[in-house]
JSON list of C-alpha atoms in Angstrom, two decimals:
[
{"chain": "S", "resi": 67, "resn": "UNK", "atom": "CA", "xyz": [-2.42, -5.32, 13.09]},
{"chain": "S", "resi": 68, "resn": "UNK", "atom": "CA", "xyz": [-1.02, -5.01, 9.57]},
{"chain": "S", "resi": 69, "resn": "UNK", "atom": "CA", "xyz": [-1.96, -8.56, 8.53]},
{"chain": "S", "resi": 70, "resn": "UNK", "atom": "CA", "xyz": [-5.66, -7.74, 9.02]},
{"chain": "S", "resi": 71, "resn": "UNK", "atom": "CA", "xyz": [-5.53, -4.90, 6.53]},
{"chain": "S", "resi": 72, "resn": "UNK", "atom": "CA", "xyz": [-6.43, -4.80, 2.86]},
{"chain": "S", "resi": 73, "resn": "UNK", "atom": "CA", "xyz": [-3.98, -3.74, 0.16]},
{"chain": "S", "resi": 74, "resn": "UNK", "atom": "CA", "xyz": [-4.78, -2.07, -3.14]},
{"chain": "S", "resi": 75, "resn": "UNK", "atom": "CA", "xyz": [-3.78, -4.15, -6.16]},
{"chain": "S", "resi": 76, "resn": "UNK", "atom": "CA", "xyz": [-3.23, -0.96, -8.18]},
{"chain": "S", "resi": 77, "resn": "UNK", "atom": "CA", "xyz": [-1.00, 1.22, -5.94]},
{"chain": "S", "resi": 78, "resn": "UNK", "atom": "CA", "xyz": [-0.04, -1.26, -3.13]},
{"chain": "S", "resi": 79, "resn": "UNK", "atom": "CA", "xyz": [-1.28, 1.15, -0.43]},
{"chain": "S", "resi": 80, "resn": "UNK", "atom": "CA", "xyz": [-2.26, -0.53, 2.87]},
{"chain": "S", "resi": 81, "resn": "UNK", "atom": "CA", "xyz": [-5.88, 0.27, 3.82]},
{"chain": "S", "resi": 82, "resn": "UNK", "atom": "CA", "xyz": [-8.09, -0.37, 6.84]},
{"chain": "S", "resi": 83, "resn": "UNK", "atom": "CA", "xyz": [-9.96, -3.71, 6.77]},
{"chain": "S", "resi": 84, "resn": "UNK", "atom": "CA", "xyz": [-13.37, -2.04, 6.57]},
{"chain": "S", "resi": 85, "resn": "UNK", "atom": "CA", "xyz": [-12.53, 0.03, 3.45]},
{"chain": "S", "resi": 86, "resn": "UNK", "atom": "CA", "xyz": [-14.34, -0.77, 0.22]},
{"chain": "S", "resi": 87, "resn": "UNK", "atom": "CA", "xyz": [-12.06, 1.42, -1.89]},
{"chain": "S", "resi": 88, "resn": "UNK", "atom": "CA", "xyz": [-8.42, 2.48, -1.66]},
{"chain": "S", "resi": 89, "resn": "UNK", "atom": "CA", "xyz": [-7.76, 5.69, 0.29]},
{"chain": "S", "resi": 90, "resn": "UNK", "atom": "CA", "xyz": [-5.06, 6.73, -2.18]},
{"chain": "S", "resi": 91, "resn": "UNK", "atom": "CA", "xyz": [-6.39, 5.89, -5.66]},
{"chain": "S", "resi": 92, "resn": "UNK", "atom": "CA", "xyz": [-10.06, 5.01, -5.05]},
{"chain": "S", "resi": 93, "resn": "UNK", "atom": "CA", "xyz": [-9.67, 1.60, -6.70]},
{"chain": "S", "resi": 94, "resn": "UNK", "atom": "CA", "xyz": [-12.08, -1.08, -5.50]},
{"chain": "S", "resi": 95, "resn": "UNK", "atom": "CA", "xyz": [-9.53, -3.84, -6.19]},
{"chain": "S", "resi": 96, "resn": "UNK", "atom": "CA", "xyz": [-8.44, -4.63, -2.61]},
{"chain": "S", "resi": 97, "resn": "UNK", "atom": "CA", "xyz": [-6.94, -7.91, -1.42]},
{"chain": "S", "resi": 98, "resn": "UNK", "atom": "CA", "xyz": [-5.90, -9.69, 1.77]},
{"chain": "S", "resi": 99, "resn": "UNK", "atom": "CA", "xyz": [-3.23, -11.62, -0.13]},
{"chain": "S", "resi": 100, "resn": "UNK", "atom": "CA", "xyz": [-0.05, -9.58, 0.31]},
{"chain": "S", "resi": 101, "resn": "UNK", "atom": "CA", "xyz": [3.39, -9.79, 1.92]},
{"chain": "S", "resi": 102, "resn": "UNK", "atom": "CA", "xyz": [5.96, -7.33, 3.24]},
{"chain": "S", "resi": 103, "resn": "UNK", "atom": "CA", "xyz": [5.28, -3.91, 4.68]},
{"chain": "S", "resi": 104, "resn": "UNK", "atom": "CA", "xyz": [7.12, -0.61, 4.28]},
{"chain": "S", "resi": 105, "resn": "UNK", "atom": "CA", "xyz": [6.30, 2.85, 5.61]},
{"chain": "S", "resi": 106, "resn": "UNK", "atom": "CA", "xyz": [7.52, 5.66, 3.39]},
{"chain": "S", "resi": 107, "resn": "UNK", "atom": "CA", "xyz": [7.72, 9.05, 5.11]},
{"chain": "S", "resi": 108, "resn": "UNK", "atom": "CA", "xyz": [9.62, 11.10, 2.51]},
{"chain": "S", "resi": 109, "resn": "UNK", "atom": "CA", "xyz": [9.10, 9.56, -0.94]},
{"chain": "S", "resi": 110, "resn": "UNK", "atom": "CA", "xyz": [11.07, 12.30, -2.67]},
{"chain": "S", "resi": 111, "resn": "UNK", "atom": "CA", "xyz": [14.22, 11.23, -0.74]},
{"chain": "S", "resi": 112, "resn": "UNK", "atom": "CA", "xyz": [13.62, 7.46, -0.77]},
{"chain": "S", "resi": 113, "resn": "UNK", "atom": "CA", "xyz": [15.24, 4.97, -3.12]},
{"chain": "S", "resi": 114, "resn": "UNK", "atom": "CA", "xyz": [12.59, 2.41, -2.16]},
{"chain": "S", "resi": 115, "resn": "UNK", "atom": "CA", "xyz": [9.82, 4.87, -3.08]},
{"chain": "S", "resi": 116, "resn": "UNK", "atom": "CA", "xyz": [11.52, 5.49, -6.42]},
{"chain": "S", "resi": 117, "resn": "UNK", "atom": "CA", "xyz": [11.74, 1.74, -7.14]},
{"chain": "S", "resi": 118, "resn": "UNK", "atom": "CA", "xyz": [8.09, 1.27, -6.14]},
{"chain": "S", "resi": 119, "resn": "UNK", "atom": "CA", "xyz": [7.01, 4.42, -8.04]},
{"chain": "S", "resi": 120, "resn": "UNK", "atom": "CA", "xyz": [5.47, 5.86, -4.85]},
{"chain": "S", "resi": 121, "resn": "UNK", "atom": "CA", "xyz": [4.94, 9.61, -4.67]},
{"chain": "S", "resi": 122, "resn": "UNK", "atom": "CA", "xyz": [2.79, 9.93, -1.52]},
{"chain": "S", "resi": 123, "resn": "UNK", "atom": "CA", "xyz": [3.83, 9.14, 2.07]},
{"chain": "S", "resi": 124, "resn": "UNK", "atom": "CA", "xyz": [2.14, 6.13, 3.65]},
{"chain": "S", "resi": 125, "resn": "UNK", "atom": "CA", "xyz": [2.23, 2.39, 4.29]},
{"chain": "S", "resi": 126, "resn": "UNK", "atom": "CA", "xyz": [2.70, 0.09, 1.30]},
{"chain": "S", "resi": 127, "resn": "UNK", "atom": "CA", "xyz": [2.87, -3.66, 0.66]},
{"chain": "S", "resi": 128, "resn": "UNK", "atom": "CA", "xyz": [5.98, -4.98, -1.04]},
{"chain": "S", "resi": 129, "resn": "UNK", "atom": "CA", "xyz": [4.27, -7.91, -2.77]},
{"chain": "S", "resi": 130, "resn": "UNK", "atom": "CA", "xyz": [0.60, -8.07, -3.76]},
{"chain": "S", "resi": 131, "resn": "UNK", "atom": "CA", "xyz": [-0.96, -11.18, -5.25]}
]
């Protein structure tokens, strides 16, 4: 389930709960305190990806605390 996952504070990428570092940027700053969930398949064609400054496909949190 998405709510069990950890989110990177740096790039907002959603990671598995057993990760110690982010799969996308290798940051160790992961948190359980996040809200909203978006899956971006084609960031080059996505206005949301542009607003979020996302360049790689994947699952991202909309708000990270």
